[in-house]
mmCIF file of C-alpha atoms in Angstrom:
data_model
loop_
_atom_site.group_PDB
_atom_site.id
_atom_site.type_symbol
_atom_site.label_atom_id
_atom_site.label_comp_id
_atom_site.label_asym_id
_atom_site.label_seq_id
_atom_site.Cartn_x
_atom_site.Cartn_y
_atom_site.Cartn_z
ATOM 1 C CA MET A 543 -21.597 -7.066 18.079
ATOM 2 C CA ILE A 544 -18.327 -5.573 19.342
ATOM 3 C CA VAL A 545 -16.451 -6.822 16.280
ATOM 4 C CA ARG A 546 -19.159 -5.504 13.952
ATOM 5 C CA ALA A 547 -18.981 -2.060 15.532
ATOM 6 C CA VAL A 548 -15.212 -2.006 15.314
ATOM 7 C CA LEU A 549 -15.208 -3.065 11.669
ATOM 8 C CA ALA A 550 -17.706 -0.328 10.879
ATOM 9 C CA SER A 551 -15.266 2.181 12.379
ATOM 10 C CA LEU A 552 -12.726 1.277 9.698
ATOM 11 C CA ALA A 553 -14.315 3.967 7.559
ATOM 12 C CA LEU A 554 -12.126 6.381 9.503
ATOM 13 C CA LEU A 555 -8.987 4.915 7.968
ATOM 14 C CA SER A 556 -8.791 7.409 5.150
ATOM 15 C CA ALA A 557 -10.562 10.395 3.741
ATOM 16 C CA PRO A 558 -11.316 9.973 0.022
ATOM 17 C CA VAL A 559 -8.338 10.736 -2.189
ATOM 18 C CA ALA A 560 -9.073 12.764 -5.295
ATOM 19 C CA PRO A 561 -7.347 11.687 -8.516
ATOM 20 C CA ALA A 562 -3.917 13.295 -8.846
ATOM 21 C CA LEU A 563 -3.251 13.386 -12.551
ATOM 22 C CA ALA A 564 -1.159 16.540 -12.928
ATOM 23 C CA PHE A 565 2.522 15.970 -13.575
ATOM 24 C CA SER A 566 5.513 18.070 -12.629
ATOM 25 C CA SER A 567 8.781 18.235 -14.525
ATOM 26 C CA SER A 568 10.468 15.842 -12.073
ATOM 27 C CA ALA A 569 12.899 13.445 -13.721
ATOM 28 C CA VAL A 570 11.301 10.432 -12.050
ATOM 29 C CA GLU A 571 8.022 11.293 -13.779
ATOM 30 C CA ALA A 572 9.489 11.520 -17.286
ATOM 31 C CA THR A 573 7.786 8.319 -18.488
ATOM 32 C CA VAL A 574 4.022 8.432 -18.033
ATOM 33 C CA ILE A 575 2.183 5.124 -18.266
ATOM 34 C CA ALA A 576 -1.609 5.182 -18.434
ATOM 35 C CA PRO A 577 -3.550 2.311 -16.875
ATOM 36 C CA THR A 578 -5.578 -0.241 -18.772
ATOM 37 C CA ARG A 579 -8.647 -2.007 -17.373
ATOM 38 C CA GLN A 580 -9.529 -5.613 -16.659
ATOM 39 C CA THR A 581 -12.512 -7.126 -14.856
ATOM 40 C CA LEU A 582 -12.385 -10.208 -12.664
ATOM 41 C CA THR A 583 -15.332 -12.106 -11.223
ATOM 42 C CA THR A 584 -15.424 -13.475 -7.684
ATOM 43 C CA PRO A 585 -16.863 -16.946 -6.991
ATOM 44 C CA ASP A 586 -20.154 -15.332 -5.879
ATOM 45 C CA GLY A 587 -20.401 -13.354 -9.126
ATOM 46 C CA ARG A 588 -19.200 -9.949 -7.933
ATOM 47 C CA ALA A 589 -17.270 -7.933 -10.548
ATOM 48 C CA VAL A 590 -13.851 -6.583 -9.544
ATOM 49 C CA SER A 591 -12.475 -3.835 -11.782
ATOM 50 C CA LEU A 592 -8.691 -3.640 -12.045
ATOM 51 C CA SER A 593 -6.495 -0.739 -13.119
ATOM 52 C CA ILE A 594 -3.221 -2.045 -14.547
ATOM 53 C CA TRP A 595 -0.071 -0.033 -15.148
ATOM 54 C CA THR A 596 1.910 -2.354 -17.429
ATOM 55 C CA ALA A 597 5.697 -2.201 -17.280
ATOM 56 C CA PRO A 598 7.306 -1.886 -20.738
ATOM 57 C CA GLU A 599 10.027 -4.293 -19.585
ATOM 58 C CA GLU A 600 8.520 -6.237 -16.720
ATOM 59 C CA ARG A 601 10.718 -7.412 -13.855
ATOM 60 C CA GLY A 602 8.064 -7.905 -11.190
ATOM 61 C CA VAL A 603 4.492 -7.100 -10.137
ATOM 62 C CA VAL A 604 2.972 -4.949 -7.400
ATOM 63 C CA MET A 605 -0.511 -5.496 -5.958
ATOM 64 C CA PHE A 606 -1.780 -2.084 -4.802
ATOM 65 C CA SER A 607 -4.756 -1.310 -2.533
ATOM 66 C CA HIS A 608 -6.101 2.261 -2.376
ATOM 67 C CA GLY A 609 -7.283 4.203 0.676
ATOM 68 C CA PHE A 610 -10.860 4.017 1.975
ATOM 69 C CA GLY A 611 -13.201 5.864 -0.392
ATOM 70 C CA GLY A 612 -10.402 6.493 -2.877
ATOM 71 C CA ALA A 613 -9.440 4.923 -6.196
ATOM 72 C CA PRO A 614 -6.268 3.599 -7.856
ATOM 73 C CA GLU A 615 -5.954 6.579 -10.211
ATOM 74 C CA ALA A 616 -5.441 8.896 -7.231
ATOM 75 C CA TYR A 617 -1.918 7.443 -7.068
ATOM 76 C CA GLN A 618 -1.285 7.645 -10.819
ATOM 77 C CA ARG A 619 2.062 9.423 -10.549
ATOM 78 C CA LEU A 620 3.582 6.916 -8.138
ATOM 79 C CA LEU A 621 2.142 3.806 -9.783
ATOM 80 C CA SER A 622 3.167 5.027 -13.237
ATOM 81 C CA ALA A 623 6.716 5.552 -11.947
ATOM 82 C CA TRP A 624 6.836 1.991 -10.580
ATOM 83 C CA ALA A 625 5.641 0.631 -13.925
ATOM 84 C CA ALA A 626 8.243 2.644 -15.826
ATOM 85 C CA HIS A 627 10.809 1.155 -13.442
ATOM 86 C CA GLY A 628 9.812 -2.366 -14.473
ATOM 87 C CA PHE A 629 7.047 -3.331 -12.048
ATOM 88 C CA THR A 630 3.573 -3.875 -13.436
ATOM 89 C CA VAL A 631 1.058 -2.490 -10.928
ATOM 90 C CA ILE A 632 -2.348 -4.133 -10.515
ATOM 91 C CA ALA A 633 -4.892 -2.268 -8.387
ATOM 92 C CA PRO A 634 -8.500 -3.295 -7.710
ATOM 93 C CA LEU A 635 -11.276 -0.727 -7.317
ATOM 94 C CA HIS A 636 -12.699 -1.672 -3.915
ATOM 95 C CA VAL A 637 -16.401 -1.437 -3.049
ATOM 96 C CA ASP A 638 -15.844 1.417 -0.572
ATOM 97 C CA SER A 639 -14.547 3.662 -3.382
ATOM 98 C CA GLN A 640 -16.641 6.691 -4.227
ATOM 99 C CA GLN A 641 -16.155 5.651 -7.851
ATOM 100 C CA HIS A 642 -17.544 2.133 -7.373
ATOM 101 C CA PRO A 643 -20.939 1.665 -9.087
ATOM 102 C CA ASP A 644 -22.231 -0.422 -6.158
ATOM 103 C CA ARG A 645 -20.511 1.457 -3.387
ATOM 104 C CA SER A 646 -20.754 0.333 0.228
ATOM 105 C CA ALA A 647 -19.287 2.493 2.990
ATOM 106 C CA ASN A 648 -19.837 -0.244 5.572
ATOM 107 C CA GLY A 649 -16.532 -1.083 7.239
ATOM 108 C CA GLN A 650 -17.231 -4.794 7.599
ATOM 109 C CA VAL A 651 -18.208 -5.124 3.929
ATOM 110 C CA ALA A 652 -15.171 -3.093 2.895
ATOM 111 C CA LEU A 653 -12.776 -5.288 4.860
ATOM 112 C CA THR A 654 -14.097 -8.655 3.691
ATOM 113 C CA THR A 655 -14.541 -7.685 0.037
ATOM 114 C CA ARG A 656 -11.091 -6.063 -0.092
ATOM 115 C CA LEU A 657 -9.505 -9.295 1.105
ATOM 116 C CA GLU A 658 -11.466 -11.183 -1.568
ATOM 117 C CA ASP A 659 -10.498 -8.638 -4.245
ATOM 118 C CA LEU A 660 -6.821 -8.886 -3.464
ATOM 119 C CA ALA A 661 -6.682 -12.672 -3.083
ATOM 120 C CA LEU A 662 -8.348 -13.044 -6.494
ATOM 121 C CA THR A 663 -6.035 -10.421 -7.996
ATOM 122 C CA ARG A 664 -2.933 -12.194 -6.671
ATOM 123 C CA GLU A 665 -4.170 -15.536 -8.037
ATOM 124 C CA THR A 666 -4.741 -13.930 -11.437
ATOM 125 C CA ALA A 667 -1.326 -12.249 -11.376
ATOM 126 C CA ALA A 668 0.346 -15.562 -10.523
ATOM 127 C CA ARG A 669 -1.137 -17.021 -13.730
ATOM 128 C CA GLU A 670 -0.762 -14.043 -16.050
ATOM 129 C CA HIS A 671 2.664 -12.981 -14.763
ATOM 130 C CA ALA A 672 4.008 -16.410 -13.928
ATOM 131 C CA GLY A 673 7.424 -16.420 -12.341
ATOM 132 C CA GLU A 674 7.495 -12.687 -11.616
ATOM 133 C CA PRO A 675 8.294 -11.677 -8.000
ATOM 134 C CA MET A 676 5.430 -9.989 -6.154
ATOM 135 C CA ILE A 677 5.376 -7.022 -3.780
ATOM 136 C CA VAL A 678 2.190 -5.835 -2.045
ATOM 137 C CA ALA A 679 1.569 -2.146 -1.357
ATOM 138 C CA GLY A 680 -1.200 0.108 -0.177
ATOM 139 C CA HIS A 681 -2.214 3.418 1.332
ATOM 140 C CA SER A 682 -4.004 3.754 4.688
ATOM 141 C CA PHE A 683 -6.787 1.130 4.758
ATOM 142 C CA GLY A 684 -5.076 -0.371 1.715
ATOM 143 C CA SER A 685 -1.843 -0.689 3.645
ATOM 144 C CA LEU A 686 -3.656 -2.852 6.207
ATOM 145 C CA MET A 687 -4.657 -5.175 3.351
ATOM 146 C CA SER A 688 -1.053 -5.374 2.214
ATOM 147 C CA LEU A 689 0.238 -5.997 5.732
ATOM 148 C CA ILE A 690 -2.243 -8.866 6.081
ATOM 149 C CA ALA A 691 -1.033 -10.381 2.793
ATOM 150 C CA GLY A 692 2.519 -10.030 4.094
ATOM 151 C CA GLY A 693 1.747 -12.028 7.243
ATOM 152 C CA ALA A 694 0.037 -9.756 9.788
ATOM 153 C CA THR A 695 -2.699 -11.508 11.775
ATOM 154 C CA THR A 696 -5.975 -9.697 12.576
ATOM 155 C CA ILE A 697 -9.232 -10.794 14.184
ATOM 156 C CA LEU A 698 -9.921 -12.674 10.930
ATOM 157 C CA GLY A 699 -6.912 -14.931 11.489
ATOM 158 C CA PRO A 700 -3.802 -15.440 9.329
ATOM 159 C CA GLN A 701 -4.283 -14.711 5.634
ATOM 160 C CA GLY A 702 -0.699 -14.246 4.508
ATOM 161 C CA ASP A 703 0.460 -15.133 1.007
ATOM 162 C CA PRO A 704 3.833 -16.924 0.841
ATOM 163 C CA ALA A 705 4.408 -15.472 -2.640
ATOM 164 C CA VAL A 706 4.758 -11.958 -1.193
ATOM 165 C CA LYS A 707 8.380 -10.775 -1.221
ATOM 166 C CA GLY A 708 7.823 -7.538 0.664
ATOM 167 C CA VAL A 709 5.285 -4.954 1.871
ATOM 168 C CA ILE A 710 5.122 -1.203 1.201
ATOM 169 C CA ALA A 711 2.795 0.415 3.752
ATOM 170 C CA LEU A 712 2.036 4.069 2.999
ATOM 171 C CA SER A 713 0.473 5.639 6.099
ATOM 172 C CA SER A 714 0.044 2.296 7.810
ATOM 173 C CA PRO A 715 -2.774 1.701 10.293
ATOM 174 C CA GLY A 716 -2.257 2.230 13.976
ATOM 175 C CA PRO A 717 -4.061 0.267 16.664
ATOM 176 C CA ILE A 718 -7.732 -0.491 15.983
ATOM 177 C CA PRO A 719 -9.566 -2.056 18.932
ATOM 178 C CA VAL A 720 -9.987 -5.821 18.448
ATOM 179 C CA VAL A 721 -8.934 -5.685 14.765
ATOM 180 C CA VAL A 722 -5.352 -4.386 15.064
ATOM 181 C CA THR A 723 -3.740 -5.059 18.426
ATOM 182 C CA PRO A 724 -0.143 -4.968 19.687
ATOM 183 C CA GLU A 725 0.091 -8.612 18.580
ATOM 184 C CA THR A 726 -1.110 -8.118 14.991
ATOM 185 C CA TYR A 727 2.300 -7.485 13.463
ATOM 186 C CA ARG A 728 4.248 -10.021 15.528
ATOM 187 C CA THR A 729 3.757 -12.471 12.649
ATOM 188 C CA LEU A 730 4.862 -10.021 9.933
ATOM 189 C CA THR A 731 8.228 -11.435 8.925
ATOM 190 C CA ALA A 732 8.236 -10.146 5.325
ATOM 191 C CA PRO A 733 10.493 -7.186 4.482
ATOM 192 C CA LEU A 734 8.629 -3.966 5.253
ATOM 193 C CA LEU A 735 8.833 -0.314 4.223
ATOM 194 C CA VAL A 736 6.594 2.065 6.185
ATOM 195 C CA VAL A 737 6.234 5.665 4.957
ATOM 196 C CA THR A 738 4.451 8.269 7.080
ATOM 197 C CA GLY A 739 4.788 11.954 7.984
ATOM 198 C CA ASP A 740 4.809 14.047 11.117
ATOM 199 C CA GLN A 741 1.473 15.573 10.022
ATOM 200 C CA ASP A 742 -0.115 12.196 9.200
ATOM 201 C CA ILE A 743 -3.155 12.581 11.427
ATOM 202 C CA VAL A 744 -6.645 11.136 10.921
ATOM 203 C CA PRO A 745 -8.937 12.493 13.667
ATOM 204 C CA GLY A 746 -10.669 9.700 15.522
ATOM 205 C CA TYR A 747 -8.328 7.079 14.084
ATOM 206 C CA ALA A 748 -4.756 8.330 14.343
ATOM 207 C CA ASP A 749 -4.755 11.409 16.563
ATOM 208 C CA ASP A 750 -0.982 11.100 16.885
ATOM 209 C CA TRP A 751 1.082 10.518 13.739
ATOM 210 C CA ARG A 752 3.251 8.104 15.710
ATOM 211 C CA ASP A 753 0.366 5.612 15.638
ATOM 212 C CA HIS A 754 1.468 4.817 12.081
ATOM 213 C CA ARG A 755 4.747 3.432 13.427
ATOM 214 C CA LEU A 756 3.020 0.378 14.902
ATOM 215 C CA PRO A 757 3.885 -2.175 12.171
ATOM 216 C CA PHE A 758 7.512 -1.046 12.114
ATOM 217 C CA ASP A 759 7.870 -1.018 15.899
ATOM 218 C CA THR A 760 6.165 -4.341 16.643
ATOM 219 C CA ALA A 761 7.020 -6.619 13.685
ATOM 220 C CA PRO A 762 10.015 -8.931 14.124
ATOM 221 C CA GLY A 763 13.274 -7.122 13.422
ATOM 222 C CA GLY A 764 15.151 -7.583 10.154
ATOM 223 C CA ASP A 765 14.556 -5.875 6.793
ATOM 224 C CA LYS A 766 12.216 -3.291 8.290
ATOM 225 C CA THR A 767 12.527 0.386 7.258
ATOM 226 C CA LEU A 768 10.587 3.436 8.463
ATOM 227 C CA ILE A 769 10.607 6.779 6.630
ATOM 228 C CA VAL A 770 9.060 9.839 8.302
ATOM 229 C CA VAL A 771 8.587 12.892 6.082
ATOM 230 C CA THR A 772 8.701 16.303 7.729
ATOM 231 C CA GLY A 773 5.389 17.992 6.957
ATOM 232 C CA GLY A 774 3.970 14.864 5.348
ATOM 233 C CA GLY A 775 0.211 14.490 5.819
ATOM 234 C CA HIS A 776 -2.150 11.572 5.355
ATOM 235 C CA GLN A 777 -2.515 12.073 1.594
ATOM 236 C CA PHE A 778 1.231 12.461 1.026
ATOM 237 C CA PRO A 779 1.528 9.453 -1.370
ATOM 238 C CA ALA A 780 -0.956 11.103 -3.747
ATOM 239 C CA THR A 781 -0.069 14.758 -3.276
ATOM 240 C CA ALA A 782 3.729 14.869 -2.759
ATOM 241 C CA GLU A 783 5.566 17.204 -5.105
ATOM 242 C CA GLY A 784 9.115 18.071 -6.136
ATOM 243 C CA ASP A 785 12.022 16.663 -4.165
ATOM 244 C CA GLN A 786 9.748 14.913 -1.666
ATOM 245 C CA PHE A 787 8.002 13.011 -4.451
ATOM 246 C CA ASP A 788 11.350 12.129 -6.028
ATOM 247 C CA LEU A 789 12.535 10.713 -2.692
ATOM 248 C CA LEU A 790 9.317 8.708 -2.294
ATOM 249 C CA VAL A 791 9.764 7.193 -5.739
ATOM 250 C CA ARG A 792 13.432 6.412 -5.298
ATOM 251 C CA ALA A 793 13.016 4.900 -1.837
ATOM 252 C CA THR A 794 10.125 2.676 -2.906
ATOM 253 C CA GLU A 795 11.899 1.637 -6.098
ATOM 254 C CA ASP A 796 15.018 0.707 -4.130
ATOM 255 C CA PHE A 797 12.790 -1.403 -1.870
ATOM 256 C CA LEU A 798 11.228 -3.083 -4.931
ATOM 257 C CA ASP A 799 14.629 -3.845 -6.418
ATOM 258 C CA ALA A 800 16.150 -4.981 -3.131
ATOM 259 C CA TYR A 801 13.442 -7.410 -2.053
ATOM 260 C CA ALA A 802 11.765 -8.469 -5.295
ATOM 261 C CA LEU A 803 14.952 -8.780 -7.323
ATOM 262 C CA GLY A 804 17.621 -9.336 -4.689
ATOM 263 C CA ASP A 805 19.533 -6.240 -5.810
ATOM 264 C CA THR A 806 22.207 -5.689 -3.150
ATOM 265 C CA GLU A 807 23.126 -2.224 -4.434
ATOM 266 C CA ALA A 808 19.495 -1.100 -4.124
ATOM 267 C CA LYS A 809 19.363 -2.454 -0.570
ATOM 268 C CA ALA A 810 22.556 -0.576 0.271
ATOM 269 C CA ARG A 811 21.021 2.654 -1.063
ATOM 270 C CA LEU A 812 17.876 2.098 1.002
ATOM 271 C CA ASP A 813 19.920 1.330 4.104
ATOM 272 C CA ALA A 814 21.954 4.511 3.590
ATOM 273 C CA LEU A 815 18.990 6.758 2.698
ATOM 274 C CA SER A 816 19.362 10.225 4.148
ATOM 275 C CA ALA A 817 17.999 13.584 3.035
ATOM 276 C CA PRO A 818 16.827 16.878 4.512
ATOM 277 C CA GLY A 819 13.266 16.560 5.738
ATOM 278 C CA LEU A 820 13.459 12.793 6.240
ATOM 279 C CA THR A 821 13.955 10.662 9.315
ATOM 280 C CA VAL A 822 14.907 7.072 8.469
ATOM 281 C CA GLU A 823 15.058 4.136 10.862
ATOM 282 C CA HIS A 824 15.911 0.480 10.337
ATOM 283 C CA ARG A 825 15.283 -2.649 12.409
#
């Protein structure tokens, strides 16, 4: 009963994110890629709708998991930029989404079906994009899914995927009683990029923005990067504009290149990242 109650509380992980489809004149947004759709079927017959941003010249793939109640298209600008950079992005519509035709806001259902969605999506990507390096990424609740795929261990036990080359956690989860403990990220050895902001507060879940540091602070050292954006709130990945959005794109693309492709120059840029309004740490 304790675990069930805790899982139900996962609904606090993110407020719904409205689609962000407007584009600025930023150079990193010059190439706009619209998503296509694909439907997968789980072993028990449940349909999983995918949004796919296909890279014109593919160099790798990213599995992306949206925030609780949100939808992949809310992150259109960022995911389109990754695709234009050479990384096809594949993002399931999870059952907790307000856009899902059979929506369930139950935390336990959301957690278990998300893990099923993403495992099936990774299996499909391994077949349809054979040989391409894979990065996992997500926002808020979705970042927990990506951290699990990268090796984090929750109450559900280890569910890491050895194919994962690195994890991008946008507004990563802090401690969640029973589910996410100080030990959860001790097994996360994959390269990690955590992005949060000093206004990244979710009342009742992350009352202090520093809670989002937990994966960075407690995972084994080595290839771990934390970026804190001055003024950045919980919906920053979907709502960032101007120079802050440009920095988000460039930092995440350097991470993709460094750890999916082994690009040493990209890693050097990420290691040296510095800009007004950013605090960057490495472990």
